[in-house]
Backbone as JSON Lines, residues from 0, in Angstrom:
{"i":0,"aa":"X","n":[5.81,8.4,-2.72],"ca":[6.29,8.81,-4.22],"c":[5.8,8.03,-5.22]}
{"i":1,"aa":"X","n":[5.25,8.81,-6.18],"ca":[4.59,7.98,-7.24],"c":[5.39,8.22,-8.68]}
{"i":2,"aa":"X","n":[5.17,7.41,-9.33],"ca":[5.82,7.16,-11.0],"c":[4.93,6.72,-11.8]}
{"i":3,"aa":"X","n":[4.74,7.16,-13.12],"ca":[3.86,6.72,-14.01],"c":[4.89,6.18,-14.79]}
{"i":4,"aa":"X","n":[4.54,4.78,-15.6],"ca":[5.85,4.26,-16.26],"c":[5.38,4.85,-17.89]}
{"i":5,"aa":"X","n":[6.36,5.3,-18.58],"ca":[6.41,5.8,-19.86],"c":[6.38,4.72,-20.87]}
{"i":6,"aa":"X","n":[6.2,4.9,-22.24],"ca":[6.44,3.93,-23.31],"c":[7.67,3.61,-23.29]}
{"i":7,"aa":"X","n":[8.91,4.35,-23.1],"ca":[10.16,4.04,-23.11],"c":[10.49,3.16,-21.98]}
{"i":8,"aa":"X","n":[9.65,3.2,-20.92],"ca":[10.03,2.54,-19.74],"c":[9.47,1.24,-19.65]}
{"i":9,"aa":"X","n":[8.34,0.99,-20.41],"ca":[7.66,-0.36,-20.59],"c":[8.73,-1.47,-20.62]}
{"i":10,"aa":"X","n":[8.31,-2.71,-20.58],"ca":[8.97,-3.86,-20.48],"c":[10.18,-3.76,-19.74]}
{"i":11,"aa":"X","n":[10.43,-2.82,-18.59],"ca":[11.66,-3.0,-17.89],"c":[11.17,-3.61,-16.44]}
{"i":12,"aa":"X","n":[12.27,-4.25,-15.92],"ca":[11.94,-4.96,-14.51],"c":[11.81,-3.87,-13.41]}
{"i":13,"aa":"X","n":[10.54,-4.14,-12.19],"ca":[10.52,-3.2,-11.52],"c":[11.74,-2.93,-10.84]}
{"i":14,"aa":"X","n":[12.42,-3.8,-10.12],"ca":[13.65,-3.57,-9.55],"c":[14.66,-2.77,-10.02]}
{"i":15,"aa":"X","n":[14.81,-3.02,-11.36],"ca":[15.86,-2.36,-12.19],"c":[15.2,-0.68,-12.53]}
{"i":16,"aa":"X","n":[13.9,-0.6,-12.53],"ca":[13.55,0.55,-12.83],"c":[13.8,1.61,-11.53]}
{"i":17,"aa":"X","n":[13.34,1.22,-10.47],"ca":[13.47,1.85,-9.03],"c":[14.89,1.88,-8.75]}
{"i":18,"aa":"X","n":[16.04,0.89,-9.21],"ca":[17.37,1.46,-8.93],"c":[17.68,2.45,-9.57]}
{"i":19,"aa":"X","n":[17.07,2.85,-10.84],"ca":[17.44,3.9,-11.81],"c":[16.92,5.28,-11.17]}
{"i":20,"aa":"X","n":[15.81,5.26,-10.74],"ca":[15.01,6.25,-10.27],"c":[15.24,6.6,-8.7]}
{"i":21,"aa":"X","n":[15.6,5.82,-7.95],"ca":[15.72,6.2,-6.78],"c":[17.34,6.0,-6.41]}
{"i":22,"aa":"X","n":[17.84,7.24,-6.67],"ca":[19.54,7.01,-6.48],"c":[19.91,7.03,-5.08]}
{"i":23,"aa":"X","n":[19.28,7.22,-4.16],"ca":[19.49,7.26,-2.71],"c":[19.45,5.88,-2.15]}
{"i":24,"aa":"X","n":[18.94,4.84,-2.78],"ca":[18.53,3.69,-2.36],"c":[19.38,2.61,-2.86]}
{"i":25,"aa":"X","n":[19.76,1.64,-2.46],"ca":[20.68,0.42,-3.21],"c":[19.66,-0.52,-3.56]}
{"i":26,"aa":"X","n":[20.32,-1.51,-4.62],"ca":[19.21,-2.38,-5.27],"c":[18.69,-3.48,-4.22]}
{"i":27,"aa":"X","n":[19.49,-3.67,-3.13],"ca":[18.97,-4.75,-1.84],"c":[18.02,-3.99,-1.2]}
{"i":28,"aa":"X","n":[18.22,-2.8,-1.04],"ca":[17.17,-1.85,-0.13],"c":[15.75,-1.76,-0.84]}
{"i":29,"aa":"X","n":[15.87,-1.6,-2.28],"ca":[14.86,-1.88,-2.92],"c":[14.13,-2.78,-3.01]}
{"i":30,"aa":"X","n":[14.86,-4.21,-3.18],"ca":[14.56,-5.36,-3.03],"c":[13.58,-5.73,-1.77]}
{"i":31,"aa":"X","n":[14.12,-5.09,-0.64],"ca":[13.6,-5.28,0.77],"c":[12.0,-4.33,0.49]}
{"i":32,"aa":"X","n":[12.12,-3.15,-0.03],"ca":[10.79,-2.38,0.07],"c":[10.12,-3.41,-0.92]}
{"i":33,"aa":"X","n":[10.31,-3.86,-1.94],"ca":[9.32,-4.38,-2.81],"c":[8.64,-5.6,-1.93]}
{"i":34,"aa":"X","n":[9.51,-6.41,-1.48],"ca":[9.1,-7.62,-0.74],"c":[8.21,-7.35,0.46]}
{"i":35,"aa":"X","n":[8.52,-6.21,1.17],"ca":[7.66,-5.63,2.6],"c":[6.31,-5.23,2.07]}
{"i":36,"aa":"X","n":[5.92,-5.14,0.64],"ca":[4.65,-4.78,0.31],"c":[4.57,-3.22,0.14]}
{"i":37,"aa":"X","n":[5.78,-2.43,0.42],"ca":[5.74,-1.09,0.43],"c":[5.69,-0.39,-0.88]}
{"i":38,"aa":"X","n":[5.91,-1.43,-1.9],"ca":[5.76,-0.89,-3.2],"c":[4.55,-1.39,-3.97]}
{"i":39,"aa":"X","n":[3.91,-0.62,-4.54],"ca":[2.59,-0.96,-5.43],"c":[2.45,-0.72,-6.79]}
{"i":40,"aa":"X","n":[2.2,-1.2,-7.63],"ca":[1.7,-0.97,-8.98],"c":[-0.01,-1.02,-9.19]}
{"i":41,"aa":"X","n":[-0.28,0.13,-9.55],"ca":[-1.74,0.08,-9.62],"c":[-2.55,-0.38,-8.41]}
{"i":42,"aa":"X","n":[-2.01,0.1,-7.44],"ca":[-2.47,-0.16,-5.87],"c":[-2.56,-1.58,-5.44]}
{"i":43,"aa":"X","n":[-1.79,-2.49,-6.18],"ca":[-1.49,-3.9,-5.89],"c":[-0.39,-4.13,-5.54]}
{"i":44,"aa":"X","n":[-0.11,-5.17,-4.57],"ca":[1.51,-5.42,-4.28],"c":[2.04,-6.4,-5.28]}
{"i":45,"aa":"X","n":[3.25,-6.17,-5.61],"ca":[4.06,-6.75,-6.44],"c":[5.01,-7.59,-6.19]}
{"i":46,"aa":"X","n":[5.67,-8.35,-7.18],"ca":[6.93,-9.1,-6.79],"c":[8.18,-8.36,-7.43]}
{"i":47,"aa":"X","n":[9.26,-8.69,-7.11],"ca":[10.48,-7.91,-7.33],"c":[10.74,-7.91,-8.98]}
{"i":48,"aa":"X","n":[10.61,-8.8,-9.51],"ca":[11.02,-9.15,-10.98],"c":[9.7,-9.04,-11.92]}
{"i":49,"aa":"X","n":[8.75,-8.18,-11.72],"ca":[7.77,-7.8,-12.27],"c":[7.89,-7.02,-13.59]}
{"i":50,"aa":"X","n":[7.48,-7.1,-14.52],"ca":[8.02,-6.53,-15.77],"c":[6.79,-5.09,-15.77]}
{"i":51,"aa":"X","n":[7.11,-3.98,-16.2],"ca":[6.39,-2.86,-16.18],"c":[5.74,-2.68,-17.48]}
{"i":52,"aa":"X","n":[4.56,-2.12,-17.46],"ca":[3.82,-1.8,-18.7],"c":[3.49,-0.1,-18.74]}
{"i":53,"aa":"X","n":[3.16,0.17,-19.82],"ca":[3.01,1.85,-20.3],"c":[1.51,1.77,-19.37]}
{"i":54,"aa":"X","n":[1.81,3.29,-18.53],"ca":[0.62,3.67,-17.92],"c":[0.65,3.09,-16.44]}
{"i":55,"aa":"X","n":[1.38,1.82,-16.02],"ca":[1.55,1.34,-14.69],"c":[1.75,2.67,-13.8]}
{"i":56,"aa":"X","n":[1.0,2.94,-12.56],"ca":[1.36,3.63,-11.44],"c":[1.92,3.17,-10.64]}
{"i":57,"aa":"X","n":[3.35,3.41,-10.27],"ca":[4.13,2.8,-9.23],"c":[4.04,3.61,-7.79]}
{"i":58,"aa":"X","n":[3.56,2.95,-6.75],"ca":[3.46,4.02,-5.79],"c":[4.21,3.23,-4.47]}
{"i":59,"aa":"X","n":[5.15,4.24,-4.02],"ca":[6.17,3.66,-2.95],"c":[5.51,4.36,-1.49]}
{"i":60,"aa":"X","n":[5.23,3.1,-0.75],"ca":[4.49,3.93,0.45],"c":[5.77,4.69,1.57]}
{"i":61,"aa":"X","n":[5.24,5.71,2.32],"ca":[5.99,6.2,3.27],"c":[6.35,5.15,4.21]}
{"i":62,"aa":"X","n":[7.65,4.92,4.35],"ca":[8.39,3.9,5.3],"c":[8.32,4.56,6.63]}
{"i":63,"aa":"X","n":[8.61,5.9,6.83],"ca":[8.67,6.62,8.2],"c":[7.54,6.51,8.84]}
{"i":64,"aa":"X","n":[6.34,6.58,8.2],"ca":[5.04,6.71,8.85],"c":[4.65,5.26,9.07]}
{"i":65,"aa":"X","n":[4.98,4.07,8.39],"ca":[4.8,2.87,8.85],"c":[5.52,2.24,9.89]}
{"i":66,"aa":"X","n":[6.83,2.98,10.2],"ca":[7.62,2.79,11.36],"c":[7.14,3.21,12.64]}
{"i":67,"aa":"X","n":[6.92,4.22,12.43],"ca":[6.27,5.11,13.56],"c":[4.79,4.3,14.07]}
{"i":68,"aa":"X","n":[4.0,3.56,13.22],"ca":[3.18,3.16,13.44],"c":[3.19,1.94,14.3]}
{"i":69,"aa":"X","n":[4.16,0.99,13.81],"ca":[4.7,-0.26,14.15],"c":[5.24,0.11,15.4]}
{"i":70,"aa":"X","n":[6.09,1.1,15.69],"ca":[6.81,1.12,17.07],"c":[5.7,1.5,17.99]}
{"i":71,"aa":"X","n":[4.63,2.47,17.74],"ca":[3.57,2.69,18.82],"c":[2.73,1.45,18.83]}
{"i":72,"aa":"X","n":[2.69,0.41,18.27],"ca":[2.04,-0.72,18.54],"c":[2.8,-1.7,19.4]}
{"i":73,"aa":"X","n":[4.31,-1.31,19.29],"ca":[5.17,-2.27,20.21],"c":[5.24,-1.78,21.55]}
{"i":74,"aa":"X","n":[5.01,-0.32,21.79],"ca":[5.32,0.21,23.05],"c":[4.82,-0.61,24.01]}
{"i":75,"aa":"X","n":[5.55,-1.03,24.96],"ca":[5.19,-1.86,26.29],"c":[3.71,-1.13,26.98]}
{"i":76,"aa":"X","n":[2.84,-1.93,27.38],"ca":[1.58,-1.41,28.38],"c":[1.93,-1.6,29.54]}
{"i":77,"aa":"X","n":[1.77,-0.52,30.41],"ca":[2.11,-0.1,31.69],"c":[0.76,-0.8,32.61]}
{"i":78,"aa":"X","n":[1.14,-1.55,33.65],"ca":[0.13,-1.91,34.6],"c":[0.44,-1.68,36.04]}
{"i":79,"aa":"X","n":[-0.61,-1.12,37.01],"ca":[-0.47,-0.74,38.03],"c":[-0.36,-1.97,38.99]}
{"i":80,"aa":"X","n":[1.05,-2.64,38.93],"ca":[0.98,-3.85,39.97],"c":[2.08,-3.64,40.83]}
{"i":81,"aa":"X","n":[1.44,-3.67,42.09],"ca":[2.47,-3.42,43.19],"c":[2.67,-4.67,43.98]}
{"i":82,"aa":"X","n":[4.02,-5.08,44.27],"ca":[4.34,-6.12,45.14],"c":[3.8,-5.9,46.61]}
{"i":83,"aa":"X","n":[3.31,-7.05,47.34],"ca":[3.09,-7.1,48.66],"c":[4.24,-7.45,49.49]}
{"i":84,"aa":"X","n":[4.65,-6.49,50.61],"ca":[5.63,-6.64,51.24],"c":[5.14,-7.46,52.46]}
{"i":85,"aa":"X","n":[5.79,-8.81,52.59],"ca":[5.5,-9.66,53.61],"c":[6.4,-9.43,54.96]}
{"i":86,"aa":"X","n":[7.77,-9.14,54.86],"ca":[8.5,-9.01,55.73],"c":[9.74,-8.24,55.27]}
{"i":87,"aa":"X","n":[10.3,-7.34,56.1],"ca":[11.42,-6.34,55.72],"c":[11.95,-6.17,57.04]}
{"i":88,"aa":"X","n":[13.48,-6.3,57.06],"ca":[14.29,-5.8,57.83],"c":[15.83,-5.17,57.08]}
{"i":89,"aa":"X","n":[16.74,-5.16,57.83],"ca":[17.81,-4.58,57.18],"c":[18.71,-5.51,56.63]}
{"i":90,"aa":"X","n":[18.47,-6.75,56.53],"ca":[19.11,-7.8,55.78],"c":[18.43,-8.36,54.59]}
{"i":91,"aa":"X","n":[17.11,-8.61,54.57],"ca":[16.34,-8.99,53.36],"c":[15.05,-8.55,53.43]}
{"i":92,"aa":"X","n":[14.72,-8.64,52.28],"ca":[12.88,-8.33,52.06],"c":[12.45,-9.65,51.49]}
{"i":93,"aa":"X","n":[10.99,-9.93,51.98],"ca":[10.18,-10.83,51.24],"c":[9.21,-10.29,50.7]}
{"i":94,"aa":"X","n":[8.73,-10.69,49.42],"ca":[7.78,-10.09,48.73],"c":[6.79,-11.03,47.93]}
{"i":95,"aa":"X","n":[5.68,-10.85,47.97],"ca":[4.62,-11.58,47.27],"c":[4.33,-10.71,46.02]}
{"i":96,"aa":"X","n":[4.55,-10.99,44.84],"ca":[4.46,-10.36,43.78],"c":[3.56,-11.06,42.75]}
{"i":97,"aa":"X","n":[2.76,-10.19,41.95],"ca":[2.06,-10.73,40.88],"c":[2.9,-11.41,39.71]}
{"i":98,"aa":"X","n":[2.39,-12.7,39.17],"ca":[3.09,-13.15,37.89],"c":[3.26,-12.21,36.95]}
{"i":99,"aa":"X","n":[4.5,-12.27,36.32],"ca":[4.79,-11.47,35.21],"c":[5.43,-10.14,35.86]}
{"i":100,"aa":"X","n":[5.66,-9.84,36.97],"ca":[6.14,-8.55,37.6],"c":[7.44,-8.77,37.64]}
{"i":101,"aa":"X","n":[8.47,-8.02,36.86],"ca":[9.79,-7.93,37.1],"c":[10.25,-7.04,38.16]}
{"i":102,"aa":"X","n":[11.54,-8.05,38.82],"ca":[11.89,-7.18,40.11],"c":[13.28,-7.28,40.0]}
């Protein structure tokens, strides 16, 4: 989502501007977006209390695609680690397992 700052909107703080223009977001949510680097002005990261100038391009990155990318990077890797059965009977089982393998 992009905005271009008009002359009437110049000298407004970024967080107040976004609160007025993003009605589905609370002010605290908007501050979190800005602090996370998801809001750019003229392709540069900004601070919450930055004042706007005429012609500034405000870009809000797509949070859903970023979250999907983060989740993909956090997906656990699977390894083909199998425990070695040393002894087994009806009462107990003795295993030799690789370090890090949960049982």
